[in-house]
Amino acid sequence: MKRIGVLTSGGDAPGMNAAVRAVVRTCVFKNIEIYGICEGYKGLIDGNINPLSSTDVSNIIQRGGTILKSSRSQEFFDVEGRKKAHQNIQKFELDGIVTIGGDGTFTGASIFNQEYSSSIVGIPGTIDNDLFGTDYTIGYDTALNTVVEAVDKIKDTASSHNRLFIIEVMGKDAGFIALNSGIGVGADAILIPETPTYINQLIKKLDNGNSHKSSMIVIVAEGDDAGGAYEVAKKLKEECPKYDSRVTILGHIQRGGSPSAMDRVLASRMGNAAVNALLENKSNVMIGIIDKQIAYTPFEKSIKHHNKINKSLLDLTEILSY
Ligand code: F6P
């Protein structure tokens, strides 16, 4: 392994830069050349690939976003796109690739690996925390803290006006952000894609709690089957006009910001482990940390829907919001 390429792909996540830094610095320490691939798989296809030095990653550990930039490349999901990517891997003489991203990134990596048997190792970088094979993904802790900070502020105004706030957080297919931030802010109800939402049950729940509460918070994951925060607010208004409700969509604010200490440490460990894995001839695997130890999970196993929500946390919300 003389030369490695590193890329960030899919939705960016705070801590991706810390992971890139760890990959680069580990390579430099081990006398391996390291190249940065710009804009994820798009850069691999376009040949937008440049050498990186230790100083190129100075002062980025605290920065959100990704200095390598990111994209969701549709071309990489075409045979022709992957062929070009493979040609560039050969042209730039990359012996291994570290790909940092989420389920879409690893789906692409897995298909690519089946076709070309390239040495490719993944680092889980997504705020969604929806990958199997790691306790936490890079960016999740920061996103949770961003949500908690924002909702704490909303709670001030909610209580001043005796209002019900319906707050939408990210999570197209997964409710990890909604569930854990909901517990963190003391939400009255949490709606997630993994469980069906019934408006009449929600009303019952809110009514039960209403006797001793002046304001209420409902956290909705964007992928919940009720159809998002505006739809929930609309249905609530139809069924229960007594609530003076407001909607807040937190949106992409959840993806930005300086990574938390947890995310920086996680990213640093995983970046180092990814290079070591390539040196040990591991491939087609995602690096994870399970019970504090580095773990390796095949890409196919790591992706979507394998990581199960802890339903007991929903029960906990029921108890604590009563
Ligand atoms: O990064 C994952 C994620 O944050 C999802 O929770 C969300 O649905 C999606 O990205 C939105 O991404 P974009 O706006 O970049 O398409």
mmCIF file of C-alpha atoms and ligand atoms in Angstrom:
data_model
loop_
_atom_site.group_PDB
_atom_site.id
_atom_site.type_symbol
_atom_site.label_atom_id
_atom_site.label_comp_id
_atom_site.label_asym_id
_atom_site.label_seq_id
_atom_site.Cartn_x
_atom_site.Cartn_y
_atom_site.Cartn_z
ATOM 1 C CA MET A 1 0.000 0.000 0.000
ATOM 2 C CA LYS A 2 1.993 2.964 -1.292
ATOM 3 C CA ARG A 3 -0.729 5.465 -2.111
ATOM 4 C CA ILE A 4 -4.204 5.931 -0.654
ATOM 5 C CA GLY A 5 -7.090 8.190 -1.728
ATOM 6 C CA VAL A 6 -9.618 9.679 0.674
ATOM 7 C CA LEU A 7 -13.057 11.134 -0.106
ATOM 8 C CA THR A 8 -16.170 12.398 1.657
ATOM 9 C CA SER A 9 -19.536 11.597 0.105
ATOM 10 C CA GLY A 10 -23.278 12.064 0.689
ATOM 11 C CA GLY A 11 -24.652 14.469 3.285
ATOM 12 C CA ASP A 12 -21.810 16.175 5.127
ATOM 13 C CA ALA A 13 -21.453 15.671 8.864
ATOM 14 C CA PRO A 14 -19.533 17.569 11.558
ATOM 15 C CA GLY A 15 -16.334 15.622 12.197
ATOM 16 C CA MET A 16 -15.677 14.638 8.593
ATOM 17 C CA ASN A 17 -12.713 17.022 8.580
ATOM 18 C CA ALA A 18 -11.351 15.442 11.737
ATOM 19 C CA ALA A 19 -11.583 12.046 9.997
ATOM 20 C CA VAL A 20 -9.816 13.342 6.875
ATOM 21 C CA ARG A 21 -7.095 14.816 9.095
ATOM 22 C CA ALA A 22 -6.628 11.490 10.878
ATOM 23 C CA VAL A 23 -6.392 9.588 7.586
ATOM 24 C CA VAL A 24 -3.845 12.062 6.179
ATOM 25 C CA ARG A 25 -1.711 12.226 9.314
ATOM 26 C CA THR A 26 -1.704 8.432 9.743
ATOM 27 C CA CYS A 27 -0.561 8.024 6.140
ATOM 28 C CA VAL A 28 2.172 10.634 6.562
ATOM 29 C CA PHE A 29 3.316 8.892 9.770
ATOM 30 C CA LYS A 30 3.512 5.571 7.921
ATOM 31 C CA ASN A 31 5.205 6.968 4.803
ATOM 32 C CA ILE A 32 2.196 6.368 2.573
ATOM 33 C CA GLU A 33 1.262 8.943 -0.044
ATOM 34 C CA ILE A 34 -2.219 10.329 0.466
ATOM 35 C CA TYR A 35 -4.460 11.923 -2.164
ATOM 36 C CA GLY A 36 -7.663 13.877 -1.593
ATOM 37 C CA ILE A 37 -10.535 13.103 -3.957
ATOM 38 C CA CYS A 38 -12.814 16.153 -4.335
ATOM 39 C CA GLU A 39 -16.619 16.034 -4.116
ATOM 40 C CA GLY A 40 -16.902 12.337 -3.303
ATOM 41 C CA TYR A 41 -17.358 9.800 -6.086
ATOM 42 C CA LYS A 42 -17.827 12.669 -8.561
ATOM 43 C CA GLY A 43 -14.148 13.588 -8.109
ATOM 44 C CA LEU A 44 -13.155 9.961 -8.605
ATOM 45 C CA ILE A 45 -15.040 9.925 -11.907
ATOM 46 C CA ASP A 46 -13.739 13.356 -13.036
ATOM 47 C CA GLY A 47 -10.187 12.726 -11.885
ATOM 48 C CA ASN A 48 -10.310 15.626 -9.424
ATOM 49 C CA ILE A 49 -7.637 14.044 -7.251
ATOM 50 C CA ASN A 50 -4.767 15.915 -5.567
ATOM 51 C CA PRO A 51 -1.936 15.065 -3.187
ATOM 52 C CA LEU A 52 -2.395 16.075 0.447
ATOM 53 C CA SER A 53 0.286 16.907 2.981
ATOM 54 C CA SER A 54 0.219 17.112 6.749
ATOM 55 C CA THR A 55 -0.103 20.910 6.637
ATOM 56 C CA ASP A 56 -3.116 20.697 4.298
ATOM 57 C CA VAL A 57 -5.079 19.326 7.240
ATOM 58 C CA SER A 58 -3.771 21.749 9.850
ATOM 59 C CA ASN A 59 -6.421 23.576 11.817
ATOM 60 C CA ILE A 60 -9.389 21.649 10.401
ATOM 61 C CA ILE A 61 -10.203 19.347 13.331
ATOM 62 C CA GLN A 62 -12.611 21.952 14.721
ATOM 63 C CA ARG A 63 -14.273 22.836 11.415
ATOM 64 C CA GLY A 64 -17.689 21.592 10.311
ATOM 65 C CA GLY A 65 -18.410 20.608 6.704
ATOM 66 C CA THR A 66 -15.703 18.924 4.667
ATOM 67 C CA ILE A 67 -12.648 20.524 3.067
ATOM 68 C CA LEU A 68 -12.789 17.813 0.378
ATOM 69 C CA LYS A 69 -16.387 18.805 -0.412
ATOM 70 C CA SER A 70 -19.131 16.262 -0.928
ATOM 71 C CA SER A 71 -21.806 15.214 -3.402
ATOM 72 C CA ARG A 72 -24.405 12.538 -4.035
ATOM 73 C CA SER A 73 -23.086 11.246 -7.361
ATOM 74 C CA GLN A 74 -25.755 9.663 -9.557
ATOM 75 C CA GLU A 75 -23.097 8.859 -12.158
ATOM 76 C CA PHE A 76 -21.385 6.484 -9.746
ATOM 77 C CA PHE A 77 -24.559 4.394 -9.764
ATOM 78 C CA ASP A 78 -24.105 3.835 -13.523
ATOM 79 C CA VAL A 79 -21.772 1.212 -14.937
ATOM 80 C CA GLU A 80 -20.040 3.849 -17.105
ATOM 81 C CA GLY A 81 -19.446 6.150 -14.127
ATOM 82 C CA ARG A 82 -17.872 3.373 -12.105
ATOM 83 C CA LYS A 83 -15.705 2.397 -15.076
ATOM 84 C CA LYS A 84 -14.321 5.949 -15.228
ATOM 85 C CA ALA A 85 -13.750 5.879 -11.473
ATOM 86 C CA HIS A 86 -11.802 2.644 -11.810
ATOM 87 C CA GLN A 87 -9.726 4.068 -14.654
ATOM 88 C CA ASN A 88 -8.799 7.040 -12.487
ATOM 89 C CA ILE A 89 -7.861 4.790 -9.597
ATOM 90 C CA GLN A 90 -5.421 3.097 -11.963
ATOM 91 C CA LYS A 91 -4.241 6.365 -13.508
ATOM 92 C CA PHE A 92 -3.487 7.917 -10.118
ATOM 93 C CA GLU A 93 -2.084 4.591 -8.881
ATOM 94 C CA LEU A 94 -4.268 4.519 -5.788
ATOM 95 C CA ASP A 95 -3.748 1.231 -3.930
ATOM 96 C CA GLY A 96 -6.620 1.857 -1.537
ATOM 97 C CA ILE A 97 -9.541 4.197 -0.938
ATOM 98 C CA VAL A 98 -10.998 5.514 2.316
ATOM 99 C CA THR A 99 -14.596 6.568 1.736
ATOM 100 C CA ILE A 100 -16.321 8.646 4.419
ATOM 101 C CA GLY A 101 -20.125 8.842 4.312
ATOM 102 C CA GLY A 102 -23.415 7.118 4.993
ATOM 103 C CA ASP A 103 -25.620 4.396 3.544
ATOM 104 C CA GLY A 104 -25.625 5.722 -0.056
ATOM 105 C CA THR A 105 -21.833 6.012 0.053
ATOM 106 C CA PHE A 106 -21.408 2.435 1.234
ATOM 107 C CA THR A 107 -24.000 1.077 -1.193
ATOM 108 C CA GLY A 108 -21.893 2.595 -3.984
ATOM 109 C CA ALA A 109 -18.674 1.278 -2.440
ATOM 110 C CA SER A 110 -20.105 -2.207 -2.169
ATOM 111 C CA ILE A 111 -21.207 -2.335 -5.828
ATOM 112 C CA PHE A 112 -17.845 -0.917 -6.907
ATOM 113 C CA ASN A 113 -15.980 -3.494 -4.864
ATOM 114 C CA GLN A 114 -17.965 -6.365 -6.397
ATOM 115 C CA GLU A 115 -17.073 -5.157 -9.895
ATOM 116 C CA TYR A 116 -13.451 -4.160 -9.466
ATOM 117 C CA SER A 117 -12.242 -5.741 -6.206
ATOM 118 C CA SER A 118 -10.627 -2.432 -5.247
ATOM 119 C CA SER A 119 -9.342 -2.073 -1.719
ATOM 120 C CA ILE A 120 -11.908 0.185 -0.137
ATOM 121 C CA VAL A 121 -12.659 0.884 3.513
ATOM 122 C CA GLY A 122 -15.473 3.062 4.866
ATOM 123 C CA ILE A 123 -15.774 5.475 7.764
ATOM 124 C CA PRO A 124 -19.348 6.172 8.958
ATOM 125 C CA GLY A 125 -19.902 9.911 8.594
ATOM 126 C CA THR A 126 -23.571 10.860 8.827
ATOM 127 C CA ILE A 127 -25.665 12.729 11.360
ATOM 128 C CA ASP A 128 -28.377 10.062 11.015
ATOM 129 C CA ASN A 129 -26.593 7.338 13.066
ATOM 130 C CA ASP A 130 -28.406 4.745 10.958
ATOM 131 C CA LEU A 131 -25.527 2.417 10.103
ATOM 132 C CA PHE A 132 -25.212 -1.061 11.529
ATOM 133 C CA GLY A 133 -21.783 -1.968 12.910
ATOM 134 C CA THR A 134 -20.981 1.063 15.007
ATOM 135 C CA ASP A 135 -22.414 2.491 18.205
ATOM 136 C CA TYR A 136 -22.158 6.005 16.779
ATOM 137 C CA THR A 137 -21.573 7.627 13.418
ATOM 138 C CA ILE A 138 -19.475 10.772 13.027
ATOM 139 C CA GLY A 139 -21.628 13.892 13.278
ATOM 140 C CA TYR A 140 -24.502 12.381 15.201
ATOM 141 C CA ASP A 141 -23.442 13.685 18.618
ATOM 142 C CA THR A 142 -22.928 17.209 17.268
ATOM 143 C CA ALA A 143 -26.294 17.156 15.489
ATOM 144 C CA LEU A 144 -28.025 15.969 18.662
ATOM 145 C CA ASN A 145 -26.478 18.829 20.616
ATOM 146 C CA THR A 146 -27.493 21.309 17.908
ATOM 147 C CA VAL A 147 -31.094 20.111 18.128
ATOM 148 C CA VAL A 148 -31.124 20.215 21.916
ATOM 149 C CA GLU A 149 -29.726 23.752 21.965
ATOM 150 C CA ALA A 150 -32.296 24.949 19.414
ATOM 151 C CA VAL A 151 -35.249 23.287 21.131
ATOM 152 C CA ASP A 152 -34.211 24.681 24.521
ATOM 153 C CA LYS A 153 -34.616 28.130 22.968
ATOM 154 C CA ILE A 154 -37.971 27.237 21.455
ATOM 155 C CA LYS A 155 -39.116 26.031 24.873
ATOM 156 C CA ASP A 156 -38.603 29.533 26.280
ATOM 157 C CA THR A 157 -41.036 31.082 23.843
ATOM 158 C CA ALA A 158 -43.370 28.074 23.916
ATOM 159 C CA SER A 159 -43.863 28.424 27.642
ATOM 160 C CA SER A 160 -44.269 32.231 27.484
ATOM 161 C CA HIS A 161 -47.220 31.821 25.106
ATOM 162 C CA ASN A 162 -48.618 28.497 26.335
ATOM 163 C CA ARG A 163 -48.052 27.021 22.904
ATOM 164 C CA LEU A 164 -47.599 23.598 21.394
ATOM 165 C CA PHE A 165 -44.522 23.426 19.149
ATOM 166 C CA ILE A 166 -44.128 20.764 16.514
ATOM 167 C CA ILE A 167 -40.462 20.586 15.632
ATOM 168 C CA GLU A 168 -39.157 18.659 12.660
ATOM 169 C CA VAL A 169 -35.667 17.183 12.751
ATOM 170 C CA MET A 170 -33.683 15.312 10.098
ATOM 171 C CA GLY A 171 -34.034 11.597 9.529
ATOM 172 C CA LYS A 172 -35.599 10.518 6.250
ATOM 173 C CA ASP A 173 -35.540 6.844 7.128
ATOM 174 C CA ALA A 174 -34.322 6.805 10.706
ATOM 175 C CA GLY A 175 -35.535 8.237 13.984
ATOM 176 C CA PHE A 176 -32.310 8.257 15.988
ATOM 177 C CA ILE A 177 -31.961 12.048 16.008
ATOM 178 C CA ALA A 178 -35.646 12.547 16.846
ATOM 179 C CA LEU A 179 -35.723 9.937 19.584
ATOM 180 C CA ASN A 180 -32.574 10.911 21.414
ATOM 181 C CA SER A 181 -32.917 14.660 21.042
ATOM 182 C CA GLY A 182 -36.551 14.264 22.119
ATOM 183 C CA ILE A 183 -35.458 12.619 25.340
ATOM 184 C CA GLY A 184 -32.756 15.255 25.760
ATOM 185 C CA VAL A 185 -35.218 18.141 25.562
ATOM 186 C CA GLY A 186 -37.965 16.432 27.554
ATOM 187 C CA ALA A 187 -40.371 16.235 24.600
ATOM 188 C CA ASP A 188 -44.027 15.389 25.192
ATOM 189 C CA ALA A 189 -44.175 13.180 22.114
ATOM 190 C CA ILE A 190 -41.677 11.842 19.581
ATOM 191 C CA LEU A 191 -42.759 10.679 16.127
ATOM 192 C CA ILE A 192 -40.325 8.498 14.177
ATOM 193 C CA PRO A 193 -40.386 6.524 10.904
ATOM 194 C CA GLU A 194 -39.823 3.194 12.679
ATOM 195 C CA THR A 195 -43.237 3.231 14.383
ATOM 196 C CA PRO A 196 -46.665 4.146 12.960
ATOM 197 C CA THR A 197 -48.108 7.506 13.996
ATOM 198 C CA TYR A 198 -51.818 7.788 14.844
ATOM 199 C CA ILE A 199 -53.047 11.339 15.309
ATOM 200 C CA ASN A 200 -55.832 10.332 17.697
ATOM 201 C CA GLN A 201 -53.278 8.627 19.943
ATOM 202 C CA LEU A 202 -51.087 11.709 19.798
ATOM 203 C CA ILE A 203 -54.022 13.907 20.833
ATOM 204 C CA LYS A 204 -54.847 11.564 23.687
ATOM 205 C CA LYS A 205 -51.282 11.727 24.853
ATOM 206 C CA LEU A 206 -51.117 15.511 24.625
ATOM 207 C CA ASP A 207 -54.445 15.860 26.428
ATOM 208 C CA ASN A 208 -53.288 13.633 29.269
ATOM 209 C CA GLY A 209 -50.189 15.726 29.726
ATOM 210 C CA ASN A 210 -51.979 19.039 29.262
ATOM 211 C CA SER A 211 -53.494 19.116 32.747
ATOM 212 C CA HIS A 212 -50.272 20.255 34.372
ATOM 213 C CA LYS A 213 -48.369 21.730 31.404
ATOM 214 C CA SER A 214 -48.602 25.175 29.889
ATOM 215 C CA SER A 215 -46.602 24.374 26.756
ATOM 216 C CA MET A 216 -45.683 21.272 24.864
ATOM 217 C CA ILE A 217 -43.041 20.004 22.464
ATOM 218 C CA VAL A 218 -43.555 17.347 19.810
ATOM 219 C CA ILE A 219 -40.447 16.194 17.915
ATOM 220 C CA VAL A 220 -41.112 14.761 14.456
ATOM 221 C CA ALA A 221 -38.520 13.014 12.281
ATOM 222 C CA GLU A 222 -38.821 14.224 8.688
ATOM 223 C CA GLY A 223 -39.531 10.677 7.484
ATOM 224 C CA ASP A 224 -42.325 9.940 9.941
ATOM 225 C CA ASP A 225 -45.382 8.411 8.259
ATOM 226 C CA ALA A 226 -47.614 11.281 9.460
ATOM 227 C CA GLY A 227 -45.927 13.358 6.747
ATOM 228 C CA GLY A 228 -43.689 15.834 8.552
ATOM 229 C CA ALA A 229 -44.290 18.653 11.017
ATOM 230 C CA TYR A 230 -46.641 20.788 8.874
ATOM 231 C CA GLU A 231 -48.861 17.804 8.164
ATOM 232 C CA VAL A 232 -48.972 16.872 11.853
ATOM 233 C CA ALA A 233 -49.856 20.489 12.742
ATOM 234 C CA LYS A 234 -52.619 20.511 10.107
ATOM 235 C CA LYS A 235 -54.157 17.279 11.349
ATOM 236 C CA LEU A 236 -53.925 18.431 14.964
ATOM 237 C CA LYS A 237 -55.662 21.697 14.104
ATOM 238 C CA GLU A 238 -58.480 19.841 12.355
ATOM 239 C CA GLU A 239 -59.007 17.415 15.209
ATOM 240 C CA CYS A 240 -58.145 19.611 18.120
ATOM 241 C CA PRO A 241 -58.421 23.379 17.445
ATOM 242 C CA LYS A 242 -57.842 24.253 21.106
ATOM 243 C CA TYR A 243 -54.079 23.950 20.685
ATOM 244 C CA ASP A 244 -52.276 27.131 19.732
ATOM 245 C CA SER A 245 -49.566 25.410 17.733
ATOM 246 C CA ARG A 246 -46.493 26.516 15.786
ATOM 247 C CA VAL A 247 -44.119 24.599 13.525
ATOM 248 C CA THR A 248 -40.318 24.829 13.365
ATOM 249 C CA ILE A 249 -38.267 22.924 10.797
ATOM 250 C CA LEU A 250 -34.682 22.771 12.016
ATOM 251 C CA GLY A 251 -33.359 21.638 8.611
ATOM 252 C CA HIS A 252 -29.730 21.831 7.562
ATOM 253 C CA ILE A 253 -28.620 23.720 10.656
ATOM 254 C CA GLN A 254 -28.342 20.178 12.055
ATOM 255 C CA ARG A 255 -25.590 19.326 9.594
ATOM 256 C CA GLY A 256 -23.344 22.291 10.326
ATOM 257 C CA GLY A 257 -21.208 23.599 13.140
ATOM 258 C CA SER A 258 -18.030 22.727 14.925
ATOM 259 C CA PRO A 259 -17.912 19.028 15.839
ATOM 260 C CA SER A 260 -18.344 18.069 19.488
ATOM 261 C CA ALA A 261 -15.418 16.601 21.418
ATOM 262 C CA MET A 262 -17.084 13.164 21.089
ATOM 263 C CA ASP A 263 -17.225 13.459 17.310
ATOM 264 C CA ARG A 264 -13.635 14.671 17.054
ATOM 265 C CA VAL A 265 -12.333 11.724 19.066
ATOM 266 C CA LEU A 266 -14.549 9.250 17.193
ATOM 267 C CA ALA A 267 -13.395 10.631 13.825
ATOM 268 C CA SER A 268 -9.732 10.609 14.846
ATOM 269 C CA ARG A 269 -9.888 6.981 15.960
ATOM 270 C CA MET A 270 -11.810 5.863 12.902
ATOM 271 C CA GLY A 271 -9.543 7.725 10.460
ATOM 272 C CA ASN A 272 -6.500 6.042 11.945
ATOM 273 C CA ALA A 273 -8.238 2.642 12.001
ATOM 274 C CA ALA A 274 -9.252 2.944 8.326
ATOM 275 C CA VAL A 275 -5.649 3.336 7.176
ATOM 276 C CA ASN A 276 -4.538 0.475 9.431
ATOM 277 C CA ALA A 277 -7.314 -1.704 8.010
ATOM 278 C CA LEU A 278 -6.124 -1.081 4.450
ATOM 279 C CA LEU A 279 -2.577 -1.962 5.524
ATOM 280 C CA GLU A 280 -3.913 -5.231 6.939
ATOM 281 C CA ASN A 281 -5.514 -5.969 3.557
ATOM 282 C CA LYS A 282 -9.038 -5.463 4.851
ATOM 283 C CA SER A 283 -11.488 -4.278 2.231
ATOM 284 C CA ASN A 284 -15.221 -3.830 1.604
ATOM 285 C CA VAL A 285 -15.752 -3.062 5.277
ATOM 286 C CA MET A 286 -16.962 -0.137 7.350
ATOM 287 C CA ILE A 287 -14.958 0.838 10.402
ATOM 288 C CA GLY A 288 -17.050 1.091 13.542
ATOM 289 C CA ILE A 289 -16.620 1.412 17.255
ATOM 290 C CA ILE A 290 -18.621 -1.085 19.280
ATOM 291 C CA ASP A 291 -18.280 -1.133 23.061
ATOM 292 C CA LYS A 292 -15.234 1.162 22.771
ATOM 293 C CA GLN A 293 -13.405 -1.251 20.422
ATOM 294 C CA ILE A 294 -12.704 -0.840 16.705
ATOM 295 C CA ALA A 295 -14.938 -3.173 14.656
ATOM 296 C CA TYR A 296 -15.247 -4.047 10.955
ATOM 297 C CA THR A 297 -18.578 -4.669 9.247
ATOM 298 C CA PRO A 298 -19.048 -5.594 5.568
ATOM 299 C CA PHE A 299 -20.629 -2.727 3.638
ATOM 300 C CA GLU A 300 -23.730 -4.756 2.696
ATOM 301 C CA LYS A 301 -24.442 -5.388 6.359
ATOM 302 C CA SER A 302 -23.791 -1.829 7.496
ATOM 303 C CA ILE A 303 -26.304 -0.111 5.245
ATOM 304 C CA LYS A 304 -29.875 0.988 5.774
ATOM 305 C CA HIS A 305 -32.469 -0.602 7.996
ATOM 306 C CA HIS A 306 -30.148 -2.944 9.866
ATOM 307 C CA ASN A 307 -29.616 -0.591 12.769
ATOM 308 C CA LYS A 308 -32.622 -0.959 15.010
ATOM 309 C CA ILE A 309 -34.081 1.740 17.181
ATOM 310 C CA ASN A 310 -34.130 1.001 20.893
ATOM 311 C CA LYS A 311 -37.893 0.836 21.509
ATOM 312 C CA SER A 312 -37.401 1.041 25.267
ATOM 313 C CA LEU A 313 -36.402 4.667 24.701
ATOM 314 C CA LEU A 314 -39.909 5.324 23.359
ATOM 315 C CA ASP A 315 -41.335 3.773 26.518
ATOM 316 C CA LEU A 316 -39.052 6.038 28.519
ATOM 317 C CA THR A 317 -40.513 9.103 26.799
ATOM 318 C CA GLU A 318 -43.995 7.915 27.743
ATOM 319 C CA ILE A 319 -42.996 7.742 31.391
ATOM 320 C CA LEU A 320 -40.947 10.923 31.556
ATOM 321 C CA SER A 321 -43.456 13.075 29.713
ATOM 322 C CA TYR A 322 -46.381 11.982 31.863
HETATM 323 O O1 F6P B 1 -27.176 13.389 5.879
HETATM 324 C C1 F6P B 1 -28.376 12.677 5.973
HETATM 325 C C2 F6P B 1 -29.490 13.622 5.879
HETATM 326 O O2 F6P B 1 -29.203 14.585 6.803
HETATM 327 C C3 F6P B 1 -30.914 13.130 6.100
HETATM 328 O O3 F6P B 1 -31.327 13.066 7.425
HETATM 329 C C4 F6P B 1 -31.699 14.111 5.281
HETATM 330 O O4 F6P B 1 -32.916 13.586 4.874
HETATM 331 C C5 F6P B 1 -30.814 14.336 4.120
HETATM 332 O O5 F6P B 1 -29.522 14.208 4.601
HETATM 333 C C6 F6P B 1 -30.984 15.638 3.395
HETATM 334 O O6 F6P B 1 -29.888 15.820 2.550
HETATM 335 P P1 F6P B 1 -29.728 16.806 1.325
HETATM 336 O O7 F6P B 1 -30.524 18.029 1.623
HETATM 337 O O8 F6P B 1 -28.271 17.053 1.255
HETATM 338 O O9 F6P B 1 -30.218 16.077 0.141
#
